[in-house]
PDB file of C-alpha atoms in Angstrom:
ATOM      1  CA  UNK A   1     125.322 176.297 -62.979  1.00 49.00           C
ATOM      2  CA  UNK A   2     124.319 174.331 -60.043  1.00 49.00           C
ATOM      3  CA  UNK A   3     121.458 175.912 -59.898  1.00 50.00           C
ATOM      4  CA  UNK A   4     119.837 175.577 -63.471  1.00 52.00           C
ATOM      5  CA  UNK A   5     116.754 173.967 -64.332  1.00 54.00           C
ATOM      6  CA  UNK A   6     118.669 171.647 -66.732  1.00 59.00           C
ATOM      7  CA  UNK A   7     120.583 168.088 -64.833  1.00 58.00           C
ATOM      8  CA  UNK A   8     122.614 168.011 -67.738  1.00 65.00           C
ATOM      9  CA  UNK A   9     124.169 171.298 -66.786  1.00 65.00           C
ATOM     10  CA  UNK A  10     124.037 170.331 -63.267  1.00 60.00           C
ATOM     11  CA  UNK A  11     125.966 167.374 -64.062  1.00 62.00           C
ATOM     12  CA  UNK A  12     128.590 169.364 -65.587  1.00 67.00           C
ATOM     13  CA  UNK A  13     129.383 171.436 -63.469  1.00 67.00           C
ATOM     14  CA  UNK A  14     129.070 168.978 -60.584  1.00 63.00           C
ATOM     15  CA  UNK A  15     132.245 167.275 -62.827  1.00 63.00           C
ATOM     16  CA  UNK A  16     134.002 170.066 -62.815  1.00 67.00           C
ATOM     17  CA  UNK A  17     134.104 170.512 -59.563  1.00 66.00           C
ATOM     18  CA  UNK A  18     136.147 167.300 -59.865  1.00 61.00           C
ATOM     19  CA  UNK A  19     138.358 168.449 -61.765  1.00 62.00           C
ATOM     20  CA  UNK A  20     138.942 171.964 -59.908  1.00 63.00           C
ATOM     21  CA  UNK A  21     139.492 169.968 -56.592  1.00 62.00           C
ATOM     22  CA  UNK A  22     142.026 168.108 -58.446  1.00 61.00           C
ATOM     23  CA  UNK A  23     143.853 170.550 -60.243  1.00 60.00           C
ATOM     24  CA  UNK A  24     143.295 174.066 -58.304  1.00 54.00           C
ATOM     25  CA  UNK A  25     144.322 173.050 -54.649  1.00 59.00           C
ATOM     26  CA  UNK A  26     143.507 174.923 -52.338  1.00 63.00           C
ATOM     27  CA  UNK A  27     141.952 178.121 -53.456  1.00 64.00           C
ATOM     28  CA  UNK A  28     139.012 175.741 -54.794  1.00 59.00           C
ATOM     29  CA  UNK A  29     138.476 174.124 -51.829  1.00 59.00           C
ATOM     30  CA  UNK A  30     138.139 177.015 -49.446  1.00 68.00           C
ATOM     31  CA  UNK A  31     134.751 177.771 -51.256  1.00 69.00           C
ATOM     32  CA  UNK A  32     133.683 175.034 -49.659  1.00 68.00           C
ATOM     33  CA  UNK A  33     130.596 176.688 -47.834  1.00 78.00           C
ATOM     34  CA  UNK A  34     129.383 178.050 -51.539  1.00 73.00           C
ATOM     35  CA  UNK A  35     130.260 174.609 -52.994  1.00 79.00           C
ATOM     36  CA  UNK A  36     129.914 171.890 -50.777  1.00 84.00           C
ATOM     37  CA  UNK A  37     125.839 171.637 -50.346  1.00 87.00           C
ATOM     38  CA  UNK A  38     125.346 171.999 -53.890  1.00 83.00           C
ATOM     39  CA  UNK A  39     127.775 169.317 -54.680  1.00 85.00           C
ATOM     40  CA  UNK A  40     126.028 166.902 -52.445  1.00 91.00           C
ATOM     41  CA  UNK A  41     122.573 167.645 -53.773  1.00 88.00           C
ATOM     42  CA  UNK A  42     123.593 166.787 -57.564  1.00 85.00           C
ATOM     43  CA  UNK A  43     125.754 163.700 -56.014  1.00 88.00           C
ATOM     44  CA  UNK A  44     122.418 163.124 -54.939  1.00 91.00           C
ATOM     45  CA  UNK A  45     120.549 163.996 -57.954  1.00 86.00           C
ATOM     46  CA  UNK A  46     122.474 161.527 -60.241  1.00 84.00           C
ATOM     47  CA  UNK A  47     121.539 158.666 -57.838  1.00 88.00           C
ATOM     48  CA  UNK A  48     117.901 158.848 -59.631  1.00 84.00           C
ATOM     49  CA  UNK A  49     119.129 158.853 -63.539  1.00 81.00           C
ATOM     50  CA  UNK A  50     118.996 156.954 -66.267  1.00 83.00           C
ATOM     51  CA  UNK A  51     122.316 154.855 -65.921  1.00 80.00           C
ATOM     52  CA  UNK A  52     124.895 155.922 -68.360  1.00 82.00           C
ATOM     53  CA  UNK A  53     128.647 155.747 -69.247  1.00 83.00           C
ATOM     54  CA  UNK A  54     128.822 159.322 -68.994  1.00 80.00           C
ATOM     55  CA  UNK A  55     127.127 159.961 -65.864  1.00 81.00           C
ATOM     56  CA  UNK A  56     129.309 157.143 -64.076  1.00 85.00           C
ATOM     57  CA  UNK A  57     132.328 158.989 -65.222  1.00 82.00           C
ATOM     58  CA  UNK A  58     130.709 162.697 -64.002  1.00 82.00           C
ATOM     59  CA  UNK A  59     129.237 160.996 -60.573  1.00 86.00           C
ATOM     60  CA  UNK A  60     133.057 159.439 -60.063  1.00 88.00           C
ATOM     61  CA  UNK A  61     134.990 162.942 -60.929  1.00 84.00           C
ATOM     62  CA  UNK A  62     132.242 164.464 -58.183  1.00 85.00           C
ATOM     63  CA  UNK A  63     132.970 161.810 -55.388  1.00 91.00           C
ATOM     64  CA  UNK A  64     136.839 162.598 -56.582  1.00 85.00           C
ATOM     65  CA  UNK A  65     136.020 165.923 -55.419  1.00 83.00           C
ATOM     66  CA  UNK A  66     133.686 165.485 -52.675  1.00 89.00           C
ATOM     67  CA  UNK A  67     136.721 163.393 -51.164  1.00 88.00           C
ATOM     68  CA  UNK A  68     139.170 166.370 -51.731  1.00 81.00           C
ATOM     69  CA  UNK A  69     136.951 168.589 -49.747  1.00 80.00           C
ATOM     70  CA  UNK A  70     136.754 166.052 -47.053  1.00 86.00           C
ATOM     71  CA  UNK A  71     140.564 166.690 -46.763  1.00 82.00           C
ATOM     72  CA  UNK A  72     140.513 169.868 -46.033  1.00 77.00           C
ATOM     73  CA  UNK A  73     137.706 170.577 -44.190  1.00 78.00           C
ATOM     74  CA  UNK A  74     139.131 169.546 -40.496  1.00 76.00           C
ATOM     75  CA  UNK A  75     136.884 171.347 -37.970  1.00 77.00           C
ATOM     76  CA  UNK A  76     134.070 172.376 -40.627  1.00 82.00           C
ATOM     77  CA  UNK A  77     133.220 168.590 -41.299  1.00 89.00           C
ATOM     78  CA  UNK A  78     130.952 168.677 -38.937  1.00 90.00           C
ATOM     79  CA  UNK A  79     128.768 171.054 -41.108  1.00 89.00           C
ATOM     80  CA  UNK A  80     128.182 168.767 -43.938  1.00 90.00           C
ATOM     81  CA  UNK A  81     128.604 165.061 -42.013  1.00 93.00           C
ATOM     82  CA  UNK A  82     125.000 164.072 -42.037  1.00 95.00           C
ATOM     83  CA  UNK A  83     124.553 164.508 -45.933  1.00 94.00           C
ATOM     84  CA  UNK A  84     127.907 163.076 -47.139  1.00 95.00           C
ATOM     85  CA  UNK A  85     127.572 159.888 -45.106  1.00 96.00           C
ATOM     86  CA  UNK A  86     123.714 159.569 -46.466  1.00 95.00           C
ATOM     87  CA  UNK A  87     124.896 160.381 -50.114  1.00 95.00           C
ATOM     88  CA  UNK A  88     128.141 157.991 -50.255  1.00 96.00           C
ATOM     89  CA  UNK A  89     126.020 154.747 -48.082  1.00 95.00           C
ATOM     90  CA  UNK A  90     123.476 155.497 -51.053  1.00 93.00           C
ATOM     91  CA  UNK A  91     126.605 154.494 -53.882  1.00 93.00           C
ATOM     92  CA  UNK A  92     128.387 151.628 -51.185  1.00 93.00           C
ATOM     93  CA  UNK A  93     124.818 149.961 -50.755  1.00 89.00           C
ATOM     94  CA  UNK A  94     124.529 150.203 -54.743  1.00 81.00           C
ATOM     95  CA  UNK A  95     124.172 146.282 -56.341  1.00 69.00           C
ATOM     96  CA  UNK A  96     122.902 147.291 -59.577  1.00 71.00           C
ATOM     97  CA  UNK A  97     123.172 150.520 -61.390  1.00 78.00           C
ATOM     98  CA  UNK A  98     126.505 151.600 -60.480  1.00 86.00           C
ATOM     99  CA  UNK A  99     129.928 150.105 -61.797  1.00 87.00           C
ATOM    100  CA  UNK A 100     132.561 149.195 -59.182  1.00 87.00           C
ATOM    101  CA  UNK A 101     134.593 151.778 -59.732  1.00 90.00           C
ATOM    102  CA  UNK A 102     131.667 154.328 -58.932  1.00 91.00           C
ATOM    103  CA  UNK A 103     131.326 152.157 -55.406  1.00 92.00           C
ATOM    104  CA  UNK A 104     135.355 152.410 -55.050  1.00 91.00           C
ATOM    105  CA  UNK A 105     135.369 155.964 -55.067  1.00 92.00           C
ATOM    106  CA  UNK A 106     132.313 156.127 -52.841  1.00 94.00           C
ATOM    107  CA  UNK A 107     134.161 154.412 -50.116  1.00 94.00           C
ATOM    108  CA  UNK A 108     137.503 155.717 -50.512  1.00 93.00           C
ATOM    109  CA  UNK A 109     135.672 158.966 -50.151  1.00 94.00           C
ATOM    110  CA  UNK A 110     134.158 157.486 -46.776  1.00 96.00           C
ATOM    111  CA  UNK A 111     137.170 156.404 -45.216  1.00 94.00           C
ATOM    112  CA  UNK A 112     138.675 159.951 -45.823  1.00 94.00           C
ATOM    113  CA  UNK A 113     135.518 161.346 -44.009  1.00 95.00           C
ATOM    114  CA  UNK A 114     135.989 158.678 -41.004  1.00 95.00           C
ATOM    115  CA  UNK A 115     139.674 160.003 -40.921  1.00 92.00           C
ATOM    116  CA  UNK A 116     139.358 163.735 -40.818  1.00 92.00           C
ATOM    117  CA  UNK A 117     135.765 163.640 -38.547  1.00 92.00           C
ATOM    118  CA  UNK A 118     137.741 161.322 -35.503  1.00 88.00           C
ATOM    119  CA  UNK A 119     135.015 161.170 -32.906  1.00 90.00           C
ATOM    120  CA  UNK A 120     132.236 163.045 -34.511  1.00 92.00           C
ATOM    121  CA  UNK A 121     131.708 159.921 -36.504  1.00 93.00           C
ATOM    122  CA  UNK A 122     130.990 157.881 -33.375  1.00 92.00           C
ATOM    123  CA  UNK A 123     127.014 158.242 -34.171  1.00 92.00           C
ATOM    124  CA  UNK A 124     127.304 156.513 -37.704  1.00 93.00           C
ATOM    125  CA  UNK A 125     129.528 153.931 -36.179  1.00 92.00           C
ATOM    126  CA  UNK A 126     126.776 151.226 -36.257  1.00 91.00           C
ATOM    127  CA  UNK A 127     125.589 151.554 -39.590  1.00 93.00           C
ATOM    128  CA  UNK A 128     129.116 151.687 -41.389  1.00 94.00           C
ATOM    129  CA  UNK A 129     129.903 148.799 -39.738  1.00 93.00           C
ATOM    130  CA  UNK A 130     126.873 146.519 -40.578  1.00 93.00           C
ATOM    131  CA  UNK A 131     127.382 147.959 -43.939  1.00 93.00           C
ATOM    132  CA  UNK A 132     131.077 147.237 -44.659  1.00 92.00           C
ATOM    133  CA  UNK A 133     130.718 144.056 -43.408  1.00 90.00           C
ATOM    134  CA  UNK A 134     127.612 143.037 -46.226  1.00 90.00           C
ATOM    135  CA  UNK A 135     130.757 144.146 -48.660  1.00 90.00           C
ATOM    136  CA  UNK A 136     133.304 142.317 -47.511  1.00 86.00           C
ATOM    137  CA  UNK A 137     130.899 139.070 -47.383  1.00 85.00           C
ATOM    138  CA  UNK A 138     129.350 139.482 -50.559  1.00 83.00           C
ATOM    139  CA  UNK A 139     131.540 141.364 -53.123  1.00 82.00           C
ATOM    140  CA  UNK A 140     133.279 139.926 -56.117  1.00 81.00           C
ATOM    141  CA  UNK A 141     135.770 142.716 -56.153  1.00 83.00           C
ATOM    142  CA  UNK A 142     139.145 142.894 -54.314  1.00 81.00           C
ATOM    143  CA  UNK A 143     139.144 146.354 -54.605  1.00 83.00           C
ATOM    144  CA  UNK A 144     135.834 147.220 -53.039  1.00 87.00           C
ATOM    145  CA  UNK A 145     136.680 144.864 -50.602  1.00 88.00           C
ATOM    146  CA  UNK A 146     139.852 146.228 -49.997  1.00 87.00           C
ATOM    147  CA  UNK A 147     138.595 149.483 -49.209  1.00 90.00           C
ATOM    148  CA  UNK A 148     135.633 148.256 -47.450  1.00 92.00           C
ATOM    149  CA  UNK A 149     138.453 146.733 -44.954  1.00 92.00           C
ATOM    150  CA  UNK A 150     140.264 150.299 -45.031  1.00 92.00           C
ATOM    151  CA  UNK A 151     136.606 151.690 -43.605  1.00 94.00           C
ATOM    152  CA  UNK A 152     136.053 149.696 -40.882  1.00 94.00           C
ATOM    153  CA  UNK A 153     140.276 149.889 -39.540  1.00 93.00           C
ATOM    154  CA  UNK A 154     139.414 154.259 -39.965  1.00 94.00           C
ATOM    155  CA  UNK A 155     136.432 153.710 -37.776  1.00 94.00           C
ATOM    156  CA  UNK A 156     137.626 151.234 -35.597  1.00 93.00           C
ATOM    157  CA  UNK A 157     140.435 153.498 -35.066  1.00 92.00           C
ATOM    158  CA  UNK A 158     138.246 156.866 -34.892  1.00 92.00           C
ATOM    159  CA  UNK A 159     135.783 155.311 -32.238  1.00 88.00           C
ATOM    160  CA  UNK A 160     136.287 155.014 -28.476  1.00 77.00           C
ATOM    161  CA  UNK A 161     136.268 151.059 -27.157  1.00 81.00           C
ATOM    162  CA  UNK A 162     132.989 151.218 -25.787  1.00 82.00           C
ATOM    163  CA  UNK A 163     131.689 152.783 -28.535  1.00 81.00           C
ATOM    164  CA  UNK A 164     132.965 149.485 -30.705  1.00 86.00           C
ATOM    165  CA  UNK A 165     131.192 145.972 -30.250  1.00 87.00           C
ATOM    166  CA  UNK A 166     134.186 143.369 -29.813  1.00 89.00           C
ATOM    167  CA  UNK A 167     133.000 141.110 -32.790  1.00 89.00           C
ATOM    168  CA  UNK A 168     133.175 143.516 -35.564  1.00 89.00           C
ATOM    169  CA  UNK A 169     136.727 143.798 -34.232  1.00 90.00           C
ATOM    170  CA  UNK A 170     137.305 140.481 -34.167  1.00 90.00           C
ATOM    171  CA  UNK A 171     135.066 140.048 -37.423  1.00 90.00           C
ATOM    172  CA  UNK A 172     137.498 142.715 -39.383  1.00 92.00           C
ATOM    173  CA  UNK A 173     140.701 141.593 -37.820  1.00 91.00           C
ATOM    174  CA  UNK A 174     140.282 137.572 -38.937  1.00 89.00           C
ATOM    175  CA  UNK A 175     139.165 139.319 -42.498  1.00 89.00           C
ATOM    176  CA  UNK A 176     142.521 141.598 -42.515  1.00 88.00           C
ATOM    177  CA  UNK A 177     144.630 138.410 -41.475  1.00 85.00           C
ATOM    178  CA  UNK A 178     143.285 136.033 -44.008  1.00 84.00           C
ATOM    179  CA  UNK A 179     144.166 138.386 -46.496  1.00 82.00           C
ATOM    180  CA  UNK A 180     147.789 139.195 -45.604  1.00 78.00           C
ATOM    181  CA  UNK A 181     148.041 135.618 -46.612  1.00 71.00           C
ATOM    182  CA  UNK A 182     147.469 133.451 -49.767  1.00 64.00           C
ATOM    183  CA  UNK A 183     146.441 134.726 -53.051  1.00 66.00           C
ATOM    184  CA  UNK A 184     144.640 137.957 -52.458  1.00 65.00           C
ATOM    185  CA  UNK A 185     145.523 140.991 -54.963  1.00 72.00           C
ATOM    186  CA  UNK A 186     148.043 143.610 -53.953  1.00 71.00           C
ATOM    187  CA  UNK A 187     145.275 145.607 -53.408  1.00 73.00           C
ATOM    188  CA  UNK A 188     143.304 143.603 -50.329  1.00 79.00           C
ATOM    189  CA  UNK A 189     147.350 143.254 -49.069  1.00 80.00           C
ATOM    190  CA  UNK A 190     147.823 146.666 -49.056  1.00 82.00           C
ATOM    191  CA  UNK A 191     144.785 147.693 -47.029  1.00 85.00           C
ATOM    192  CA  UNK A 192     145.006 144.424 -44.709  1.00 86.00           C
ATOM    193  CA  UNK A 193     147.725 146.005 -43.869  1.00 86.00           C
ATOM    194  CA  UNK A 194     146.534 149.467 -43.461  1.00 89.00           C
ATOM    195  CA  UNK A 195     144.226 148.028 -41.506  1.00 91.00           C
ATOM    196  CA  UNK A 196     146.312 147.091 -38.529  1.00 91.00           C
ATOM    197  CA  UNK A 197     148.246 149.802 -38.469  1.00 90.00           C
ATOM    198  CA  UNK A 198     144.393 151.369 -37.298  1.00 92.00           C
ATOM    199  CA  UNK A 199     144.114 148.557 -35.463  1.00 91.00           C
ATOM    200  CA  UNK A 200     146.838 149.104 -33.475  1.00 91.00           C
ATOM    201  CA  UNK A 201     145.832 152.513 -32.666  1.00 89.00           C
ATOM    202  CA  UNK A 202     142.717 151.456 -31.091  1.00 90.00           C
ATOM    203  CA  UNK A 203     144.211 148.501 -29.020  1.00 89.00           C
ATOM    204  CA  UNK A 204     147.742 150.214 -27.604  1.00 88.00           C
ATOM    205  CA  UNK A 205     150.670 148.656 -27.712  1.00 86.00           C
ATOM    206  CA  UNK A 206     149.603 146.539 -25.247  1.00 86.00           C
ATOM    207  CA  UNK A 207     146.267 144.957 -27.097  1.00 87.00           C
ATOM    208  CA  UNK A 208     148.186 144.541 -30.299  1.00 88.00           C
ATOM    209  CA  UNK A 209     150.737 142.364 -28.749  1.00 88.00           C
ATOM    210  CA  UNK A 210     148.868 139.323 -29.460  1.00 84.00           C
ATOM    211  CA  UNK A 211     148.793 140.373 -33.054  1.00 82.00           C
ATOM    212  CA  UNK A 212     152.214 141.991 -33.665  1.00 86.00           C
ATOM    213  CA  UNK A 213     154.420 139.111 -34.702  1.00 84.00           C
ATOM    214  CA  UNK A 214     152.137 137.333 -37.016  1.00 79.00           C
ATOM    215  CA  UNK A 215     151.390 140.831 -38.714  1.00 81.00           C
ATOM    216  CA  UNK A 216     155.050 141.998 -38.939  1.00 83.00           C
ATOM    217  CA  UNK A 217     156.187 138.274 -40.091  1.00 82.00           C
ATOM    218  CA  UNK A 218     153.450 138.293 -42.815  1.00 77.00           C
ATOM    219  CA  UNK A 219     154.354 141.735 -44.015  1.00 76.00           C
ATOM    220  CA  UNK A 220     158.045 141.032 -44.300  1.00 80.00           C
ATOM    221  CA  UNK A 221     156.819 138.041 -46.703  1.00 77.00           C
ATOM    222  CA  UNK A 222     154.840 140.105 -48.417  1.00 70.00           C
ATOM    223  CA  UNK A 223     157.799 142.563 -49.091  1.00 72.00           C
ATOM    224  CA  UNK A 224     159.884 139.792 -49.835  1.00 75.00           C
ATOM    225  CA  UNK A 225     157.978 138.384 -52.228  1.00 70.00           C
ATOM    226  CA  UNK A 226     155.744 141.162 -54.163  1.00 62.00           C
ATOM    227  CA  UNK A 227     157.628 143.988 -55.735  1.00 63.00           C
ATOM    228  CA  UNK A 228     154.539 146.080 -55.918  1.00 59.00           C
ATOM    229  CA  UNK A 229     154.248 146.290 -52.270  1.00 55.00           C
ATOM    230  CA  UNK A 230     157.707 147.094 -51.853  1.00 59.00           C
ATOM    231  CA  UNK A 231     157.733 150.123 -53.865  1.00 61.00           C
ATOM    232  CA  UNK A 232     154.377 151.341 -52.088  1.00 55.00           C
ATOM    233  CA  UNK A 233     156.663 150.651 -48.950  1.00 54.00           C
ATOM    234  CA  UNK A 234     159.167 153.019 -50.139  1.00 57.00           C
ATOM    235  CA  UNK A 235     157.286 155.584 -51.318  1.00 54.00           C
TER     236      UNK A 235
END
């Protein structure tokens, strides 16, 4: 089906991939040497059509998928790195066409890439940076933000120091702490404070000293205070 002259018929079966990765783990996603570049291309594909309700909801079920292969691709990663980071900055960068939800799934997609490549991500370091920064500056949506944040504490916590300037760390860290605080959304909460559990990966116990007891006093407010938060805790 992939390979049919017809997009619509690409498009469908480029959803149902989504929906096999969801629903027939794992013995779907250990075709992912027959699957994988195809799924990209028509990811790809749908970047050029005419925006509709039905392709967002197709192009989100494929990132859906795309991000359950990332899972469980470990070692082979490294086969398919170069197109899935080109394919998912192509939705993040996105102002226009694509719906928020379309650019959430994009990056939750990406941070699950950052997390299961560790160090072969090092080369895209730059660029994911610069680019999750733009998001967390200019979007409307806590959301996108929120997972924006969760990017750049993966990479930050994927990279080597000297692989890292020291102002997008302190650029993502003053982001994270201003929104532990005040009235952000559960979600930009949540990932703040997924983002220093990364954080503290990359700095050692002994870099995330200066950090600890603000973070652990503003997350026992938080569980304190927001029910939400608390159940994510205990789950």
């Amino acid at each position: 089906m992939f390979h049919s002259n017809d997009f619509i018929i690409r498009e469908a079966a480029g959803e149902a991939c989504g929906f096999f990765a969801e629903n027939i783990n794992p013995d779907f996603l250990d075709k992912h040497k027959e699957v994988m570049p195809v799924l990209l291309k028509q990811i790809e594909d749908c970047y050029g059509q005419e925006k509709s309700s039905q392709l967002e909801l197709s192009v989100q079920k494929m990132l859906m998928a795309l991000n359950e292969f990332v899972q469980s691709l470990e070692y082979d990663i490294v086969d398919y790195l170069e197109a899935i980071i080109k394919v998912l900055i192509m939705y993040i960068q996105d102002n226009a066409k694509f719906s928020r939800d379309t650019k959430y799934w994009a990056l939750t997609a990406l941070s699950t890439t950052i997390l299961t490549s560790e160090k072969a991500i090092e080369p895209y370091s730059e660029g994911i940076f610069n680019i999750v920064g733009q998001i967390m500056q200019s979007s409307d949506e806590q959301n996108v933000k929120g997972n924006a944040l969760m990017v750049a504490g993966r990479l930050i916590a994927s990279c080597g120091k000297d692989k890292i300037k020291p102002e997008y760390v302190t650029t993502f860290t003053n982001f994270g702490a201003a929104h532990l605080v005040g009235e952000s959304k559960f979600e930009l909460k949540e990932t703040a404070i997924t983002y220093f559990a990364d954080l503290s990966v990359f700095l050692g116990d002994e870099g995330f000293q200066p950090y600890f007891e603000k973070v652990v006093n503003e997350i026992l407010k938080i569980l304190a205070e927001d029910n939400d938060l608390q159940d994510a805790v205990k789950n």
